[in-house]
Coordinates of C-alpha atoms and ligand atoms in Angstrom, one line a residue:
S1 CA 113.3 117.3 -12.9
K2 CA 111.2 116.7 -9.8
Q3 CA 111.6 113.5 -7.8
L4 CA 109.1 111.7 -5.6
C5 CA 110.1 109.1 -3.0
L6 CA 107.3 106.9 -1.7
I7 CA 108.1 105.3 1.7
L8 CA 105.9 102.4 2.9
G9 CA 104.8 101.6 6.4
D10 CA 107.5 98.9 6.8
Q11 CA 110.3 101.0 5.4
L12 CA 111.0 103.3 8.3
S13 CA 114.8 103.3 8.0
H14 CA 117.0 106.3 7.5
N15 CA 119.4 104.3 5.3
L16 CA 116.6 103.3 2.9
S17 CA 117.8 102.9 -0.7
S18 CA 115.0 105.1 -2.1
L19 CA 115.9 107.9 0.3
A20 CA 119.5 107.6 -0.7
C21 CA 118.5 108.3 -4.3
L22 CA 116.5 111.4 -3.5
D23 CA 117.8 114.9 -3.9
K24 CA 117.0 116.2 -0.5
D25 CA 116.7 119.9 -1.6
T26 CA 114.3 119.4 -4.5
G27 CA 112.7 116.0 -4.0
V28 CA 109.6 115.2 -2.0
V29 CA 108.9 112.2 0.3
L30 CA 105.4 110.8 0.3
M31 CA 104.0 108.6 3.1
A32 CA 100.3 107.6 3.1
E33 CA 98.0 105.7 5.5
V34 CA 95.7 104.0 3.0
K35 CA 92.7 101.8 3.2
N36 CA 94.1 99.3 0.7
E37 CA 97.1 98.5 2.9
A38 CA 95.3 98.6 6.1
T39 CA 92.4 96.3 5.1
Y40 CA 93.6 93.9 2.4
V41 CA 93.5 91.6 5.4
K42 CA 91.9 92.9 8.5
H43 CA 95.0 93.5 10.5
H44 CA 94.8 93.5 14.3
K45 CA 93.9 96.9 15.7
K46 CA 97.2 97.1 17.6
K47 CA 99.1 96.4 14.4
V48 CA 97.4 99.2 12.5
A49 CA 98.0 101.6 15.4
F50 CA 101.7 100.5 15.6
I51 CA 102.3 101.0 11.9
F52 CA 100.5 104.4 11.7
S53 CA 102.1 105.8 14.8
A54 CA 105.6 104.6 13.7
M55 CA 105.0 106.1 10.2
R56 CA 104.0 109.5 11.7
H57 CA 107.0 109.5 14.0
F58 CA 109.3 108.7 11.1
A59 CA 107.8 111.4 9.0
Y60 CA 108.5 113.9 11.7
E61 CA 112.1 112.7 11.9
L62 CA 112.6 113.2 8.2
S63 CA 111.1 116.7 8.3
A64 CA 113.4 117.5 11.2
Q65 CA 116.3 116.4 9.0
G66 CA 115.2 118.8 6.3
Y67 CA 113.3 116.6 3.9
K68 CA 110.1 117.9 2.4
V69 CA 107.5 115.3 3.5
L70 CA 103.9 115.0 2.3
Y71 CA 102.0 112.9 4.8
R72 CA 98.5 111.6 4.0
K73 CA 96.5 110.7 7.2
Y74 CA 93.9 108.0 7.1
D75 CA 91.0 110.2 7.9
D76 CA 92.0 113.0 5.5
P77 CA 88.8 113.6 3.4
K78 CA 91.1 113.8 0.3
N79 CA 92.7 110.4 1.1
K80 CA 92.6 108.3 -2.2
G81 CA 92.6 104.9 -0.5
S82 CA 95.5 103.3 -2.2
L83 CA 99.2 103.9 -2.6
F84 CA 98.9 104.0 -6.4
E85 CA 96.1 106.5 -6.3
E86 CA 98.0 108.7 -3.9
V87 CA 101.1 108.7 -6.2
K88 CA 99.0 109.2 -9.3
N89 CA 97.3 112.2 -7.7
L90 CA 100.6 113.9 -6.9
C91 CA 102.1 113.1 -10.3
S92 CA 99.2 114.6 -12.2
K93 CA 99.2 117.7 -10.0
D94 CA 102.9 118.4 -9.7
N95 CA 104.5 116.8 -12.7
Y96 CA 107.0 114.5 -11.1
S97 CA 109.5 113.1 -13.6
Q98 CA 110.7 110.3 -11.4
V99 CA 109.2 108.2 -8.7
F100 CA 111.5 106.1 -6.4
V101 CA 110.4 103.2 -4.2
T102 CA 112.4 100.6 -2.3
Q103 CA 110.9 97.3 -3.3
P104 CA 108.0 96.3 -1.1
G105 CA 108.2 93.3 1.1
E106 CA 105.2 91.6 -0.4
Y107 CA 104.8 90.1 -3.9
R108 CA 101.2 91.4 -4.1
L109 CA 102.4 95.0 -3.9
L110 CA 105.5 94.5 -6.0
S111 CA 103.4 93.1 -8.9
D112 CA 101.2 96.1 -8.6
M113 CA 104.1 98.6 -8.6
Q114 CA 105.5 97.0 -11.7
T115 CA 102.5 98.3 -13.6
W116 CA 102.8 101.8 -12.3
Q117 CA 105.3 103.2 -14.8
Q118 CA 103.1 102.4 -17.7
K119 CA 99.9 103.6 -16.0
L120 CA 101.5 106.9 -14.8
D121 CA 103.6 107.6 -17.8
T122 CA 106.4 108.7 -15.4
S123 CA 109.6 106.8 -14.7
V124 CA 109.1 104.6 -11.7
T125 CA 112.3 103.1 -10.2
L126 CA 112.1 100.1 -7.8
L127 CA 115.3 99.9 -5.8
P128 CA 116.6 96.8 -4.0
D129 CA 115.8 96.6 -0.3
E130 CA 119.3 96.7 1.2
R131 CA 118.2 96.2 4.8
F132 CA 118.5 92.5 4.6
L133 CA 121.7 90.4 5.0
A134 CA 121.1 88.0 2.1
D135 CA 120.1 89.5 -1.2
A136 CA 118.3 87.5 -3.9
E137 CA 121.5 86.9 -5.8
F138 CA 123.2 85.3 -2.7
F139 CA 120.1 83.2 -1.8
N140 CA 119.4 82.0 -5.3
A141 CA 123.0 81.0 -5.9
W142 CA 122.9 79.0 -2.7
A143 CA 119.5 77.5 -3.5
K144 CA 120.1 76.7 -7.1
G145 CA 120.1 73.0 -8.0
K146 CA 119.5 71.9 -4.4
K147 CA 116.8 69.4 -3.8
Q148 CA 116.3 70.4 -0.2
L149 CA 116.7 73.9 1.1
R150 CA 117.6 73.4 4.7
M151 CA 118.0 76.5 6.9
E152 CA 120.9 74.9 8.8
F153 CA 123.2 74.9 5.8
F154 CA 122.1 78.4 4.7
Y155 CA 122.8 79.6 8.2
R156 CA 126.3 78.3 8.2
E157 CA 127.0 80.1 4.9
M158 CA 125.7 83.3 6.5
R159 CA 127.9 82.8 9.6
K160 CA 130.9 82.5 7.3
K161 CA 129.9 85.4 5.0
Y162 CA 129.6 87.8 7.9
G163 CA 132.2 86.2 10.2
I164 CA 129.7 86.0 13.1
L165 CA 130.7 83.8 16.0
M166 CA 133.6 82.5 13.9
E167 CA 137.2 81.9 14.8
N168 CA 139.8 80.9 12.2
G169 CA 137.1 79.8 9.8
Q170 CA 135.5 77.6 12.4
P171 CA 132.4 78.2 14.5
V172 CA 133.3 79.4 18.0
G173 CA 133.0 76.7 20.7
G174 CA 133.4 74.0 17.9
K175 CA 129.8 73.6 17.1
W176 CA 127.3 75.4 14.8
N177 CA 124.3 74.6 16.9
Y178 CA 123.6 74.5 20.6
D179 CA 119.9 73.7 20.4
A180 CA 120.2 70.6 22.5
Q181 CA 120.8 72.9 25.5
N182 CA 117.8 75.1 24.6
R183 CA 114.8 72.9 25.5
K184 CA 114.2 73.5 29.2
K185 CA 110.9 74.0 30.8
L186 CA 110.6 77.2 32.9
P187 CA 111.2 76.4 36.6
K188 CA 108.7 77.8 39.0
E189 CA 111.1 80.0 40.9
I190 CA 112.6 81.8 37.9
P191 CA 111.6 85.5 37.8
V192 CA 110.7 86.7 34.3
P193 CA 112.0 90.2 33.6
A194 CA 109.3 92.8 32.8
Q195 CA 108.7 93.6 29.2
D196 CA 109.4 97.1 27.9
T197 CA 106.4 99.3 27.7
F198 CA 106.1 102.9 26.4
E199 CA 103.5 105.5 27.4
P200 CA 101.7 106.7 24.3
D201 CA 102.6 110.3 23.4
E202 CA 100.2 112.7 21.7
I203 CA 100.9 111.3 18.2
T204 CA 100.2 107.8 19.4
E205 CA 97.1 108.9 21.2
Q206 CA 95.7 110.4 18.1
V207 CA 96.4 107.3 16.1
V208 CA 94.8 105.1 18.8
A209 CA 91.6 107.3 18.6
L210 CA 91.7 107.0 14.8
V211 CA 92.0 103.2 14.9
A212 CA 89.2 102.9 17.5
E213 CA 87.0 104.8 15.2
H214 CA 87.8 103.3 11.8
F215 CA 88.9 99.8 12.6
D216 CA 86.3 98.7 15.1
D217 CA 85.5 95.6 13.1
H218 CA 89.1 94.4 13.1
F219 CA 90.3 91.7 15.5
G220 CA 92.2 92.3 18.7
D221 CA 92.6 94.6 21.7
L222 CA 93.7 98.1 20.8
E223 CA 94.6 99.1 24.4
P224 CA 96.7 99.2 26.3
F225 CA 99.0 100.3 23.5
Q226 CA 102.6 100.0 24.7
F227 CA 104.8 99.3 21.7
A228 CA 107.9 101.3 20.8
V229 CA 107.1 103.6 17.9
T230 CA 110.5 105.3 17.3
R231 CA 114.0 104.1 16.6
E232 CA 115.1 105.5 19.9
Q233 CA 112.5 103.4 21.8
A234 CA 113.1 100.3 19.7
C235 CA 116.8 100.6 20.6
K236 CA 115.8 100.6 24.3
V237 CA 114.0 97.3 23.7
L238 CA 117.0 95.8 22.1
D239 CA 119.4 97.0 24.9
N240 CA 117.1 95.7 27.6
F241 CA 116.9 92.4 25.9
I242 CA 120.7 92.1 25.6
E243 CA 121.2 93.0 29.2
H244 CA 118.3 91.3 31.0
R245 CA 116.8 88.5 28.8
L246 CA 119.5 87.3 26.4
P247 CA 121.4 85.3 29.1
E248 CA 118.4 83.0 29.5
F249 CA 117.1 83.3 25.9
G250 CA 118.5 80.0 24.8
T251 CA 117.7 77.9 27.8
Y252 CA 114.0 78.8 27.8
Q253 CA 113.5 79.4 24.1
D254 CA 110.9 76.7 23.8
A255 CA 109.2 77.1 27.2
M256 CA 105.6 78.3 27.7
K257 CA 104.0 79.5 30.9
Q258 CA 100.4 80.4 31.7
G259 CA 100.0 84.2 32.0
E260 CA 103.6 84.9 30.9
D261 CA 103.3 86.3 27.4
W262 CA 106.8 87.6 26.8
L263 CA 109.3 85.4 28.7
F264 CA 113.0 85.7 27.6
H265 CA 112.3 86.5 24.0
S266 CA 113.7 89.7 22.4
H267 CA 110.3 91.2 21.3
I268 CA 112.1 93.0 18.4
S269 CA 110.4 91.4 15.4
F270 CA 108.0 94.3 15.1
Y271 CA 110.9 96.8 15.0
L272 CA 113.1 94.8 12.7
N273 CA 110.3 94.2 10.2
V274 CA 109.3 97.9 9.9
G275 CA 112.9 99.0 9.8
L276 CA 113.3 100.8 13.1
L277 CA 116.1 98.3 14.0
S278 CA 118.6 96.6 11.7
P279 CA 119.3 92.9 11.9
M280 CA 123.0 93.4 12.0
E281 CA 122.9 95.7 15.0
A282 CA 120.9 93.1 16.9
I283 CA 123.3 90.3 15.9
E284 CA 126.4 92.4 16.8
A285 CA 125.0 93.4 20.1
A286 CA 124.4 89.7 21.0
E287 CA 127.8 88.6 19.8
H288 CA 129.4 91.4 21.8
A289 CA 127.5 90.2 24.9
W290 CA 129.1 86.8 24.5
R291 CA 132.6 88.2 23.8
I292 CA 132.5 90.2 27.1
G293 CA 131.1 87.2 29.0
A294 CA 127.7 88.7 29.6
A295 CA 125.8 85.9 28.0
P296 CA 126.5 82.3 27.3
L297 CA 127.1 80.8 23.9
N298 CA 124.0 78.7 23.8
A299 CA 121.9 81.8 24.2
V300 CA 123.8 84.0 21.8
E301 CA 124.1 81.3 19.1
G302 CA 120.4 80.6 19.5
F303 CA 119.5 84.2 18.9
V304 CA 121.9 84.7 16.0
R305 CA 120.4 81.6 14.4
Q306 CA 117.0 83.2 14.5
V307 CA 118.0 86.6 13.0
L308 CA 120.9 85.7 10.7
G309 CA 119.5 82.3 9.9
W310 CA 115.8 81.9 10.0
R311 CA 114.8 85.5 9.2
E312 CA 117.0 85.8 6.2
Y313 CA 116.3 82.2 5.0
V314 CA 112.5 82.6 5.0
R315 CA 112.8 85.9 3.1
G316 CA 115.1 84.3 0.5
L317 CA 112.7 81.3 0.2
Y318 CA 109.7 83.6 -0.2
W319 CA 111.1 85.5 -3.2
Y320 CA 112.6 82.4 -4.7
L321 CA 109.3 80.5 -4.7
M322 CA 106.6 83.1 -5.1
P323 CA 104.0 83.3 -6.6
E324 CA 103.5 79.6 -6.7
Y325 CA 104.3 79.2 -3.0
K326 CA 101.1 80.9 -2.0
D327 CA 99.0 78.1 -3.5
K328 CA 100.7 75.1 -2.0
N329 CA 98.6 72.5 -0.3
F330 CA 100.6 69.3 -0.3
L331 CA 98.3 67.6 2.2
A332 CA 95.1 68.8 0.5
A333 CA 94.0 70.2 3.8
K334 CA 90.5 71.7 3.6
R335 CA 88.9 72.3 7.0
A336 CA 87.8 75.8 8.0
L337 CA 89.5 77.7 10.8
P338 CA 87.5 77.1 14.0
D339 CA 85.9 80.1 15.6
F340 CA 88.0 79.9 18.7
Y341 CA 91.0 81.2 16.8
W342 CA 89.2 84.5 17.1
S343 CA 87.2 84.1 20.3
G344 CA 89.6 82.0 22.4
E345 CA 86.5 80.1 23.6
T346 CA 87.6 76.5 23.8
K347 CA 88.1 74.1 26.7
M348 CA 91.6 73.4 25.3
N349 CA 93.6 75.6 27.8
C350 CA 96.7 75.8 25.7
M351 CA 94.8 77.1 22.6
A352 CA 92.7 79.5 24.7
E353 CA 95.9 80.9 26.3
C354 CA 97.7 81.3 23.0
V355 CA 94.7 83.0 21.4
R356 CA 94.4 85.3 24.4
T357 CA 97.9 86.6 24.2
T358 CA 97.5 87.0 20.4
K359 CA 94.4 89.0 20.9
Q360 CA 95.7 91.1 23.7
N361 CA 99.2 91.8 22.5
A362 CA 99.3 91.2 18.7
Y363 CA 102.1 88.9 19.7
A364 CA 102.7 85.3 20.7
H365 CA 106.2 83.9 21.1
H366 CA 107.6 81.4 18.6
I367 CA 106.8 78.1 20.3
Q368 CA 103.1 79.2 20.9
R369 CA 102.8 80.0 17.2
L370 CA 104.5 76.8 16.2
M371 CA 103.6 74.0 18.7
V372 CA 100.2 75.1 19.9
L373 CA 98.4 77.2 17.3
G374 CA 100.3 75.8 14.4
N375 CA 100.3 72.2 15.6
F376 CA 96.5 72.4 15.8
A377 CA 96.2 73.8 12.3
L378 CA 98.4 71.0 11.0
L379 CA 96.7 68.2 12.8
A380 CA 93.2 69.4 12.1
G381 CA 94.0 69.8 8.4
L382 CA 93.0 73.5 8.2
H383 CA 93.1 75.0 4.8
P384 CA 96.4 76.9 4.1
D385 CA 94.6 80.0 2.8
E386 CA 92.6 80.4 6.1
V387 CA 95.6 79.7 8.3
N388 CA 97.8 82.1 6.3
E389 CA 95.2 84.9 6.5
W390 CA 94.9 84.5 10.2
Y391 CA 98.6 84.6 10.9
L392 CA 99.1 87.6 8.5
L393 CA 96.5 89.7 10.3
V394 CA 96.8 88.8 14.0
Y395 CA 100.5 89.6 14.6
A396 CA 102.0 93.0 14.6
D397 CA 105.2 91.6 13.1
A398 CA 103.4 89.9 10.2
F399 CA 104.3 90.7 6.6
E400 CA 103.8 88.1 3.9
W401 CA 107.5 87.5 3.2
V402 CA 108.0 86.2 6.7
E403 CA 104.5 84.9 7.6
L404 CA 103.9 82.7 4.5
P405 CA 107.0 80.4 4.7
N406 CA 106.5 80.0 8.4
V407 CA 102.9 79.0 7.9
T408 CA 102.9 77.1 4.6
G409 CA 106.3 75.6 5.1
M410 CA 107.0 75.3 8.8
I411 CA 103.7 74.6 10.4
L412 CA 101.5 73.1 7.7
F413 CA 104.0 71.2 5.6
A414 CA 101.9 72.5 2.7
D415 CA 105.0 72.8 0.5
G416 CA 105.7 69.1 0.8
G417 CA 109.0 69.5 2.5
T418 CA 110.8 72.4 0.9
L419 CA 111.4 74.1 4.2
A420 CA 111.1 71.3 6.8
S421 CA 112.2 67.7 6.4
K422 CA 109.2 66.5 8.3
P423 CA 106.0 68.0 9.7
Y424 CA 106.2 69.5 13.2
A425 CA 103.4 67.3 14.5
A426 CA 103.1 66.6 18.2
S427 CA 100.7 65.1 20.6
G428 CA 99.7 66.6 24.0
S429 CA 102.7 65.3 25.8
Y430 CA 105.0 67.8 24.0
I431 CA 102.9 70.7 25.2
N432 CA 102.8 69.2 28.6
K433 CA 106.6 68.9 28.6
M434 CA 107.2 72.5 27.6
S435 CA 104.5 74.3 29.6
D436 CA 102.3 74.4 32.6
Y437 CA 99.1 74.6 30.5
C438 CA 97.8 71.1 31.0
K439 CA 97.3 71.3 34.7
G440 CA 94.7 74.0 34.2
C441 CA 92.9 72.2 31.4
H442 CA 89.5 70.6 31.1
Y443 CA 91.1 67.8 29.2
K444 CA 93.5 65.2 30.5
V445 CA 96.8 65.1 28.7
Q446 CA 97.6 61.5 29.7
Q447 CA 94.3 60.3 28.3
K448 CA 94.3 59.0 24.7
L449 CA 90.7 58.3 24.2
G450 CA 87.4 59.1 25.9
E451 CA 85.4 62.4 26.6
Q452 CA 88.3 63.8 28.7
A453 CA 91.1 62.8 26.4
C454 CA 93.4 65.6 25.2
P455 CA 92.3 66.4 21.6
F456 CA 95.9 66.7 20.5
N457 CA 96.4 63.0 21.3
Y458 CA 93.8 61.5 18.9
M459 CA 94.3 64.4 16.4
Y460 CA 97.9 63.4 16.2
W461 CA 97.3 59.8 15.3
N462 CA 94.4 60.7 13.1
F463 CA 96.7 63.1 11.2
L464 CA 99.2 60.3 10.6
I465 CA 96.4 57.9 9.5
E466 CA 94.8 60.4 7.2
N467 CA 98.1 61.4 5.5
Q468 CA 99.8 58.1 5.4
A469 CA 100.1 58.1 1.6
S470 CA 101.7 61.5 1.6
F471 CA 104.4 60.4 4.0
A472 CA 105.0 56.9 2.6
K473 CA 108.4 58.0 1.1
N474 CA 109.6 60.1 3.9
P475 CA 112.4 58.3 5.8
R476 CA 112.1 60.7 8.8
M477 CA 108.5 59.4 9.3
S478 CA 109.2 55.7 9.1
M479 CA 109.7 55.2 12.9
I480 CA 106.5 56.9 13.8
Y481 CA 104.6 54.9 11.1
N482 CA 106.1 51.7 12.6
T483 CA 104.5 52.7 15.9
L484 CA 101.2 53.4 14.1
G485 CA 101.5 50.0 12.4
K486 CA 101.4 48.3 15.8
K487 CA 98.0 49.7 16.6
S488 CA 95.1 47.4 15.9
D489 CA 92.5 48.3 13.3
S490 CA 89.8 48.8 16.0
E491 CA 92.1 51.2 17.9
K492 CA 92.7 53.2 14.7
R493 CA 89.0 53.3 14.0
D494 CA 88.4 54.6 17.5
I495 CA 91.0 57.3 17.0
Q496 CA 89.5 58.4 13.8
Q497 CA 86.0 58.4 15.2
H498 CA 87.1 60.6 18.2
A499 CA 88.8 63.0 15.9
H500 CA 85.9 63.3 13.5
Q501 CA 83.5 63.8 16.4
F502 CA 85.7 66.5 17.8
F503 CA 85.9 68.3 14.4
Q504 CA 82.2 68.1 14.2
D505 CA 81.7 69.5 17.7
I506 CA 83.8 72.5 17.0
G507 CA 82.0 73.1 13.7
I508 CA 84.8 72.4 11.2
Ligands
LIG601 P1 112.7 86.0 19.3 O1 112.3 84.6 19.8 O2 113.4 86.8 20.3 O3 113.7 85.8 18.1 C1 114.5 86.8 17.6 C2 114.2 87.2 16.2 O4 114.5 86.2 15.3 C3 112.8 87.6 15.9 O5 112.5 88.9 16.3 C4 112.7 87.4 14.4 O6 113.1 88.5 13.7 C5 113.7 86.3 14.2 N1 113.0 85.0 14.0 C6 112.9 84.0 14.9 N2 112.2 82.9 14.4 C7 112.0 83.3 13.1 C8 111.3 82.6 12.0 N3 110.8 81.3 12.2 N4 111.2 83.2 10.9 C9 111.7 84.5 10.7 N5 112.3 85.2 11.7 C10 112.4 84.5 12.8 N6 108.0 86.2 12.6 C11 107.8 87.5 12.1 O7 108.6 88.3 12.2 N7 106.6 87.7 11.4 C12 105.6 86.8 11.3 O8 104.6 87.1 10.6 C13 105.9 85.5 11.8 N8 104.9 84.5 11.6 C14 105.2 83.3 12.2 C15 104.2 82.3 12.0 C16 104.4 81.0 12.5 C17 103.4 79.9 12.2 C18 105.6 80.7 13.2 C19 105.9 79.4 13.7 C20 106.6 81.7 13.3 C21 106.4 83.0 12.8 N9 107.3 84.0 13.0 C22 107.1 85.3 12.5 C23 108.6 83.7 13.6 C24 108.7 84.0 15.1 O9 107.7 83.3 15.8 C25 108.7 85.5 15.5 O10 109.6 86.1 14.7 C26 108.9 85.7 17.0 O11 108.0 85.0 17.7 C27 108.9 87.2 17.2 O12 109.2 87.4 18.6 P2 110.6 87.9 19.2 O13 111.0 89.1 18.4 O14 110.4 88.0 20.6 O15 111.5 86.7 18.7
LIG602 C1 100.8 96.9 7.2 C2 100.5 98.3 6.7 C3 99.4 99.0 7.1 C4 98.4 98.4 8.1 N1 99.1 100.2 6.6 C5 99.9 100.8 5.8 C6 99.7 102.1 5.2 O1 98.6 102.6 5.5 N2 100.6 102.6 4.4 C7 101.7 102.0 4.0 O2 102.5 102.6 3.3 N3 102.0 100.8 4.5 C8 101.1 100.1 5.3 N4 101.4 98.9 5.8 C9 102.6 98.2 5.3 C10 102.4 97.7 3.9 O3 101.3 96.8 3.9 C11 103.7 97.0 3.5 O4 104.6 97.9 3.1 C12 103.5 96.0 2.4 O5 102.7 94.9 2.8 C13 104.8 95.4 1.9 O6 105.5 94.7 2.9
LIG603 FE1 96.4 71.5 25.6 FE2 95.8 68.9 25.8 FE3 97.3 70.1 27.6 FE4 94.7 70.7 27.5 S1 95.6 68.7 28.0 S2 96.4 72.2 27.7 S3 94.4 70.6 25.3 S4 97.8 69.8 25.5

C-alpha cells in the first residue's frame, strides 16, 4: 500500500507527526507552493518569500535524508493551485491508499481537509500537531467551566507541568511574574545589538525573483530579504538572542524607539511558527542562561511567559473557541481600516513609524502591534474583520491560530473579555512614556483638544463615551468612568466632535 505525506508551509519540522507515520522506503512526501494558500489573504511579499524559501530548503533536507519528495513549485505550469487539487492529482495518478497530514494550524484548512477522505475515496489521516506544549485535551480540561480564561493562571499550570523556573514546587525567586521590572523606556546611551541577517543563497534568490514576478500586487517590501530559511540559520538567531539580547529583554520589553525595529526581542516567532525551531528548545536555552548567571530572572521569566504562556494559551483558546470566535464583535465596531495602515502616510508619527517597519520587515515588535497599531484600531472602532485581515497578511509570523486571539481578544476586546479583563486602551501619554515618537510628531501629545492635539487623546475619551454601555458592568473600568464622569457635558461634546472630525478627515 502506497502512502502519501503532505507537509504544509508551516510544518517544517523533522519530528513532524505525519513524517513519523510514513514508511521512508516506500512512501512519498508532497510539498506544494499553491495559489490558494499564498493568496487567501494577500500575504506580505516577504512572508511569501520566507515560506517558499524555507519550504524548498526543508524539501532538500528531506531528500538528503533519503525521503522521496515531490515538490511543486509555484510557477510550474502543471501547478493545480490548491493543496486538495495537488493531492487529488497524485492520488488519481499513482493510487495512493493512504494520505497522512499533520493537522493544519488554521480552522479554515482543517475543515477543508476533513472533507478530503470522502472526496478522494482514499483514507486521509489527520494527525495531531505535537509541536506545541499544551494539547487540546490539556487546554480544554483547564478551560472547562471557567468563566474567565486568564493567561496568568494557564501559564502557572504550564510552569508546573514542565517544571520550568520551578524549585520544590514553587516558582524560582518566589514570584510568578516580574513584569513590574519590565517597563523601562530605552535610555539614549544604550546600544542595541545588531539583528541577525542572512545573505540569500541561490534557492532564496530564485524565490525572491518568483515573488517579485507573481506577487507584485501584494503589500510590503520584498527586499532586502534577510530572514533565516533553514533550521541551522534559525538556531543562530536563537543563540544570538540568548547571548546578546536576552539579558535586556525584560527591562526593555515594552520600549519603542524611532528607527530601531528589532530592539532586544528574540525575532524567533517566524521560525517557531513554521517549525524551524521548537518552543521547548527556546525555553530551555533561556532557563539555562539564568541558571548559569548569564541573564537575570526578570528577563528570563518574561521570555518564558511569552513562549510557554502566551503562545500556548492563544493557540488553546483558538481551537477551544473556533469557529464562533472569528465572528465576535462585542463593541459592534464598524469603521473601515484607514488607508495609512497600508501607505504609512499620516501625520501621526507613531503610526507612520509602526507601519513603516511592518512594510519594510514584515515585522513589528509586540508593543508596536499592541499599543500603537492595535490601540488605534480599538479606539477608532475599526471592524474586526478588516483588522484581522490586515494583521494576518502583514506579518511573516502570522497564522490565524496566533493572529486571531491577539487581534479579536487582545487588541479589540471584540470577544467581550474572554482573553483580557479590560481593553488595552491608552491615550497619547502612554506612547510618550514608552517611546521617543512624540518629539518628532506633528501633533502635541500634551494637548487634549485643538488642531494640534494628539488624536489618541480625544480618541481615547471618545471611545469610553461611545462604549459606556458595554463597560457598565466591568469593575476594572469603574475608576476610569469616574474620571470621565467628572468631565462636563460640553467637554464631552467637544471630545466627540474632535474625534468625529478626525475620522472624517482620514476617510473612515
Ligand atoms: P519576543 O518579544 O521576543 O517574544 C518571544 C516569543 O513569544 C515570540 O516569538 C512569540 O512566539 C511568543 N509571543 C510573545 N507574545 C505573544 C503573544 N501575544 N501571542 C503569542 N505568542 C507570543 N505573534 C505571532 O507569532 N504571530 C502573529 O500573527 C501575531 N500577531 C499579533 C497581533 C497583535 C495585535 C499582537 C498584539 C500580537 C501579535 N503577536 C503575534 C504576538 C507578538 O507580538 C509576536 O509574537 C512578537 O512580536 C514576535 O516577535 P519576537 O519573536 O521578537 O517576540
Ligand atoms: C502561509 C503559506 C503560504 C504563503 N503559502 C503556502 C503554500 O504555498 N503551501 C503550503 O503548504 N503552505 C503555505 N502557507 C502556509 C499555510 O497557509 C498554512 O499551513 C495554513 O495556513 C495552516 O496554518
Ligand atoms: Fe503618536 Fe500622539 Fe505621540 Fe504623535 S503625539 S507620536 S500621534 S502619541
